Amino acid sequence: MRSLVALLLVTSFAVAADKPAVFAPYTKPTCIAHRGASADAPEHTLAAYELALKHGAEFVEPDLQMTKDGVLVCLHDTTLDRTTNVKEVFPDRAKEVSGKKTWPVAEFTLKEIQTLDAGAWKGKEFAGQKVPTFQEMIDTVKGKAGIIPETKAPEVYGKLGLNMEKELMAVLKANKLDTPGADPKTPVVIQSFSADSLKALRKDHACKLPLVYLFSVDQSADKLKGIKEFAEGIAPNKAVVLKRPGIVTDAHDLGLSVTVWTCRSGSTGEFKDVKAEMTHLLKELKVDAVFTDNPDQFPK
Ligand code: G3P
Ligand code: CA
């Protein structure tokens, strides 16, 4: 009997040792400032990134787009119209897409984009904020928090002869952030909705950094095994996890981290506020990290 108990203990220890308790870059339940502290400052501006640091975010998120001259800039949309004054500055440069005027990032050089105001739409006090380059974002955050860049619409840029993954790795390398643990104060994780983008990072660009795959539709345990082939973590929409909390265990059993998006004030469904929502996701459903527009509300 005693030897049976000993065997069970050894076996369970071996299983536990096999399974990373926490995804290496996350040292504890982790707060990721989504587009910076974007509830209180204009998303993807240095003001939003600085506020995220002030609010104690462990990671700051830049979404990445590319300019006509191949520079990585921080912006969520593939177009400039929602978050800048491009319509006023370049009224004649619109493209017509499905009968609607739009101003694609890829049609503008960095110099042109730097003339735009990216803050006034959020409030007069933010007038003068610019669309930052990825380098400017790194300069603001390096040494103070982790960075979790997202390759946005890499296929759009690929068709234009621009290689987002190559440029991303080049910028990270220039900043000595291209290998895991290179700067303990600035862990780097790369995320994408594009499995091809993550695979290209790994295969074509020898990327050793942790990769996280974003999705909005539930994935079976079998599907997660496929994701495990090219990523270290998953990042489902929070609705997926709230509907089927078992996906967290399924992922953890495979050694995949779980990050959810996006917790924001004013959009918390059954929860009384964003702090209650994040508390439920982290403490009860055991996700490892959350993207939030409100890093100041992250439960400590
Ligand atoms: O990257 C996580 C989350 O930001 C995905 O949604 O559309 O805000 O980039 P989106
Ligand atoms: Ca994102």
Coordinates of C-alpha atoms and ligand atoms in Angstrom, one line a residue:
M1 CA 0.0 0.0 0.0
R2 CA 2.8 2.4 1.0
S3 CA 4.6 1.8 -2.3
L4 CA 1.4 2.4 -4.2
V5 CA 1.0 5.8 -2.5
A6 CA 4.6 6.6 -3.2
L7 CA 4.1 5.6 -6.9
L8 CA 1.0 7.9 -7.2
L9 CA 2.9 10.8 -5.6
V10 CA 5.9 10.3 -7.9
T11 CA 3.6 10.1 -11.0
S12 CA 1.6 13.2 -10.1
F13 CA 4.8 15.1 -9.5
A14 CA 6.1 14.0 -12.8
V15 CA 3.0 15.2 -14.6
A16 CA 3.0 18.5 -12.7
A17 CA 6.7 19.0 -13.5
D18 CA 5.9 18.3 -17.2
K19 CA 3.4 21.0 -17.3
P20 CA 4.6 24.6 -16.9
A21 CA 2.7 26.1 -14.0
V22 CA 2.8 29.6 -15.6
F23 CA 3.8 30.6 -19.2
A24 CA 7.4 31.7 -18.8
P25 CA 6.9 35.4 -19.6
Y26 CA 4.0 35.7 -17.2
T27 CA 5.4 35.6 -13.6
K28 CA 1.9 35.8 -12.1
P29 CA -1.6 36.7 -13.3
T30 CA -0.7 39.3 -15.8
C31 CA -2.1 42.6 -16.9
I32 CA -1.7 43.6 -20.5
A33 CA -2.6 47.2 -21.4
H34 CA -4.7 46.8 -24.6
R35 CA -3.6 49.4 -27.1
G36 CA -2.1 51.2 -24.0
A37 CA -4.4 52.5 -21.3
S38 CA -6.9 53.0 -24.0
A39 CA -10.0 53.7 -21.9
D40 CA -8.4 56.9 -20.6
A41 CA -6.0 58.0 -23.4
P42 CA -6.1 57.7 -27.2
E43 CA -5.3 54.1 -28.2
H44 CA -1.8 53.5 -29.6
T45 CA -0.3 56.9 -28.7
L46 CA 2.7 57.4 -26.5
A47 CA 0.3 59.0 -24.0
A48 CA -1.7 55.7 -23.8
Y49 CA 1.5 53.7 -23.4
E50 CA 2.9 56.0 -20.7
L51 CA -0.4 55.9 -18.8
A52 CA -0.4 52.1 -18.9
L53 CA 3.1 52.1 -17.3
K54 CA 1.8 54.5 -14.6
H55 CA -1.1 52.1 -14.0
G56 CA 1.3 49.3 -13.4
A57 CA 0.6 47.1 -16.5
E58 CA 3.0 44.2 -16.8
F59 CA 2.8 44.2 -20.6
V60 CA 1.9 46.9 -23.1
E61 CA 0.3 46.0 -26.5
P62 CA 1.2 47.6 -29.8
D63 CA -0.8 46.5 -32.8
L64 CA 1.4 46.8 -35.9
Q65 CA 0.7 48.2 -39.4
M66 CA 3.2 49.1 -42.1
T67 CA 3.8 52.4 -43.9
K68 CA 4.3 52.7 -47.7
D69 CA 8.0 52.9 -47.0
G70 CA 8.0 49.8 -44.9
V71 CA 8.2 51.2 -41.3
L72 CA 6.3 49.4 -38.5
V73 CA 3.8 51.8 -36.8
C74 CA 1.5 51.2 -33.9
L75 CA -2.2 51.3 -35.0
H76 CA -5.1 48.9 -34.7
D77 CA -6.8 49.5 -38.1
T78 CA -5.3 49.0 -41.5
T79 CA -6.7 52.5 -42.2
L80 CA -6.0 55.9 -40.7
D81 CA -9.5 57.4 -40.6
R82 CA -10.9 56.3 -37.3
T83 CA -8.1 57.5 -35.0
T84 CA -6.4 60.4 -36.9
N85 CA -7.3 63.6 -38.8
V86 CA -6.2 62.1 -42.1
K87 CA -9.5 63.2 -43.8
E88 CA -8.7 66.8 -43.1
V89 CA -5.0 66.7 -43.9
F90 CA -5.1 64.5 -47.0
P91 CA -8.7 64.8 -48.3
D92 CA -7.8 63.8 -51.8
R93 CA -5.9 60.7 -50.9
A94 CA -8.9 58.5 -50.0
K95 CA -9.5 55.1 -51.7
E96 CA -13.0 54.0 -52.3
V97 CA -13.7 50.6 -50.8
S98 CA -17.3 49.2 -51.2
G99 CA -18.6 52.7 -51.8
K100 CA -16.9 54.1 -48.7
K101 CA -13.9 56.5 -48.6
T102 CA -11.0 55.2 -46.6
W103 CA -7.3 56.0 -46.1
P104 CA -5.1 52.9 -45.9
V105 CA -1.9 53.1 -43.8
A106 CA 0.0 51.4 -46.6
E107 CA -0.7 54.3 -49.0
F108 CA 1.2 56.8 -46.8
T109 CA 4.9 57.3 -46.0
L110 CA 6.0 57.6 -42.4
K111 CA 6.8 61.3 -43.0
E112 CA 3.2 61.8 -44.1
I113 CA 1.7 59.8 -41.2
Q114 CA 3.9 61.8 -38.7
T115 CA 2.0 65.0 -39.8
L116 CA -1.3 63.5 -38.5
D117 CA -2.9 64.1 -35.1
A118 CA -3.8 60.8 -33.4
G119 CA -5.0 62.2 -30.1
A120 CA -7.6 65.0 -30.6
W121 CA -10.5 62.6 -31.4
K122 CA -10.3 61.3 -27.8
G123 CA -10.1 64.7 -26.1
K124 CA -8.7 68.2 -26.6
E125 CA -6.0 67.5 -24.0
F126 CA -4.5 64.8 -26.2
A127 CA -4.2 67.0 -29.3
G128 CA -0.7 66.7 -30.8
Q129 CA -0.3 63.0 -30.1
K130 CA 1.1 61.2 -33.1
V131 CA 1.0 57.7 -34.6
P132 CA 4.1 56.2 -33.0
T133 CA 6.6 54.0 -34.8
F134 CA 7.2 50.6 -33.2
Q135 CA 10.7 51.9 -32.3
E136 CA 9.2 54.9 -30.4
M137 CA 6.9 52.5 -28.6
I138 CA 9.9 50.4 -27.6
D139 CA 11.8 53.5 -26.5
T140 CA 8.9 54.3 -24.2
V141 CA 8.3 50.9 -22.7
K142 CA 11.7 49.1 -22.7
G143 CA 13.0 48.5 -19.2
K144 CA 9.6 49.3 -17.6
A145 CA 7.2 46.5 -18.9
G146 CA 6.9 43.7 -21.3
I147 CA 5.9 44.2 -25.0
I148 CA 3.4 42.0 -26.8
P149 CA 3.3 43.2 -30.5
E150 CA 0.5 41.9 -32.8
T151 CA 1.1 41.4 -36.4
K152 CA -2.0 42.9 -37.9
A153 CA -3.1 42.0 -41.5
P154 CA 0.3 40.7 -42.5
E155 CA -1.2 39.2 -45.7
V156 CA -2.3 42.7 -46.8
Y157 CA 1.3 44.0 -46.5
G158 CA 2.7 40.8 -48.1
K159 CA 0.7 41.5 -51.2
L160 CA 2.4 44.9 -51.4
G161 CA 5.8 43.3 -51.1
L162 CA 6.3 44.2 -47.5
N163 CA 7.3 41.6 -45.0
M164 CA 5.9 42.4 -41.6
E165 CA 7.5 39.4 -39.7
K166 CA 11.0 40.2 -41.1
E167 CA 10.7 43.8 -40.1
L168 CA 9.4 43.0 -36.7
M169 CA 12.3 40.7 -36.0
A170 CA 14.8 43.3 -37.4
V171 CA 13.5 46.0 -35.0
L172 CA 13.5 43.6 -32.0
K173 CA 17.0 42.5 -32.9
A174 CA 18.2 46.1 -33.2
N175 CA 16.9 46.6 -29.6
K176 CA 18.4 43.4 -28.3
L177 CA 14.9 42.0 -27.6
D178 CA 14.8 39.2 -30.1
T179 CA 15.6 36.3 -27.8
P180 CA 13.7 35.1 -24.7
G181 CA 15.1 36.6 -21.5
A182 CA 17.4 39.0 -23.4
D183 CA 16.0 41.8 -21.2
P184 CA 14.4 40.5 -18.0
K185 CA 12.6 43.8 -17.5
T186 CA 11.1 43.6 -21.0
P187 CA 9.8 40.2 -21.9
V188 CA 8.5 40.0 -25.4
V189 CA 5.7 37.8 -26.7
I190 CA 4.4 38.0 -30.2
Q191 CA 0.7 37.5 -31.0
S192 CA -1.4 37.2 -34.2
F193 CA -4.8 36.0 -35.5
S194 CA -2.7 34.7 -38.5
A195 CA -1.3 31.2 -37.9
D196 CA 0.7 31.7 -41.1
S197 CA 2.3 34.8 -39.6
L198 CA 3.3 32.9 -36.4
K199 CA 4.6 30.0 -38.5
A200 CA 6.6 32.3 -40.7
L201 CA 8.2 33.9 -37.6
R202 CA 9.3 30.5 -36.3
K203 CA 10.3 28.9 -39.6
D204 CA 11.5 31.8 -41.8
H205 CA 12.9 34.2 -39.2
A206 CA 14.2 31.7 -36.5
C207 CA 12.1 33.5 -33.9
K208 CA 12.5 31.8 -30.5
L209 CA 10.2 34.2 -28.7
P210 CA 6.9 32.9 -27.3
L211 CA 4.1 33.1 -29.8
V212 CA 0.4 33.4 -28.9
Y213 CA -2.4 32.6 -31.3
L214 CA -5.6 34.8 -31.2
F215 CA -9.0 33.5 -32.1
S216 CA -12.7 34.2 -31.5
V217 CA -14.3 30.8 -32.0
D218 CA -14.0 27.9 -29.5
Q219 CA -11.3 25.3 -30.3
S220 CA -11.6 21.7 -29.3
A221 CA -8.8 19.9 -27.3
D222 CA -7.8 18.3 -30.6
K223 CA -7.6 21.7 -32.4
L224 CA -5.5 23.0 -29.5
K225 CA -3.0 20.2 -30.1
G226 CA -2.6 21.6 -33.7
I227 CA -2.0 25.1 -32.3
K228 CA 0.6 23.7 -29.9
E229 CA 2.7 22.9 -33.0
F230 CA 3.3 26.6 -33.7
A231 CA 2.5 28.6 -30.6
E232 CA 3.2 28.6 -26.8
G233 CA -0.1 30.2 -25.9
I234 CA -3.7 30.9 -27.0
A235 CA -5.6 34.1 -26.7
P236 CA -9.3 33.5 -27.1
N237 CA -12.0 36.2 -27.0
K238 CA -13.3 36.3 -23.4
A239 CA -16.7 35.1 -24.6
V240 CA -15.2 31.8 -25.6
V241 CA -13.8 31.2 -22.1
L242 CA -16.9 32.4 -20.4
K243 CA -19.0 30.0 -22.4
R244 CA -16.7 27.0 -22.1
P245 CA -14.3 27.5 -19.1
G246 CA -12.9 23.9 -19.8
I247 CA -10.8 25.4 -22.6
V248 CA -8.5 26.8 -20.0
T249 CA -7.8 23.3 -18.6
D250 CA -7.5 21.9 -22.1
A251 CA -4.9 24.5 -23.0
H252 CA -3.0 24.2 -19.7
D253 CA -2.9 20.4 -20.0
L254 CA -1.0 21.0 -23.3
G255 CA 1.3 23.6 -21.6
L256 CA -0.4 26.4 -23.5
S257 CA -0.9 29.7 -21.7
V258 CA -4.3 31.4 -21.9
T259 CA -4.7 35.1 -22.4
V260 CA -8.2 36.6 -22.9
W261 CA -9.3 39.8 -24.6
T262 CA -10.7 42.3 -24.1
C263 CA -11.8 43.5 -20.6
R264 CA -13.1 47.1 -20.7
S265 CA -15.3 49.3 -18.6
G266 CA -18.8 49.6 -20.0
S267 CA -18.8 46.2 -21.7
T268 CA -18.8 43.7 -18.9
G269 CA -22.0 41.7 -19.5
E270 CA -23.1 39.9 -16.3
F271 CA -20.3 41.4 -14.2
K272 CA -20.9 44.6 -12.2
D273 CA -17.7 46.2 -13.5
V274 CA -14.5 45.5 -15.3
K275 CA -12.6 44.6 -12.1
A276 CA -15.2 42.0 -11.2
E277 CA -14.9 40.5 -14.7
M278 CA -11.1 40.3 -14.6
T279 CA -11.2 38.8 -11.1
H280 CA -13.6 36.1 -12.3
L281 CA -11.5 35.3 -15.4
L282 CA -8.2 35.2 -13.4
K283 CA -9.1 33.8 -10.1
E284 CA -12.0 31.4 -10.9
L285 CA -11.4 30.4 -14.5
K286 CA -7.6 30.5 -14.0
V287 CA -6.7 32.3 -17.2
D288 CA -3.1 33.5 -17.1
A289 CA -3.4 37.0 -18.5
V290 CA -6.0 39.6 -19.7
F291 CA -5.9 42.3 -22.2
T292 CA -7.6 45.3 -20.7
D293 CA -8.3 48.9 -21.7
N294 CA -8.4 49.6 -18.0
P295 CA -5.1 48.5 -16.4
D296 CA -5.8 50.7 -13.4
Q297 CA -8.7 48.3 -12.6
F298 CA -6.6 45.1 -12.8
P299 CA -7.2 43.1 -9.6
K300 CA -4.0 42.9 -7.5
Ligands
G3P1 O1 -4.7 41.2 -29.5 C1 -5.6 41.0 -28.6 C2 -6.8 41.8 -28.9 O2 -6.3 43.1 -29.0 C3 -7.4 41.4 -30.2 O3 -8.3 42.3 -30.6 O4 -8.9 43.7 -32.5 O5 -8.3 44.7 -30.3 O6 -6.6 43.7 -31.8 P1 -8.0 43.6 -31.4
CA2 CA -4.5 43.5 -30.6

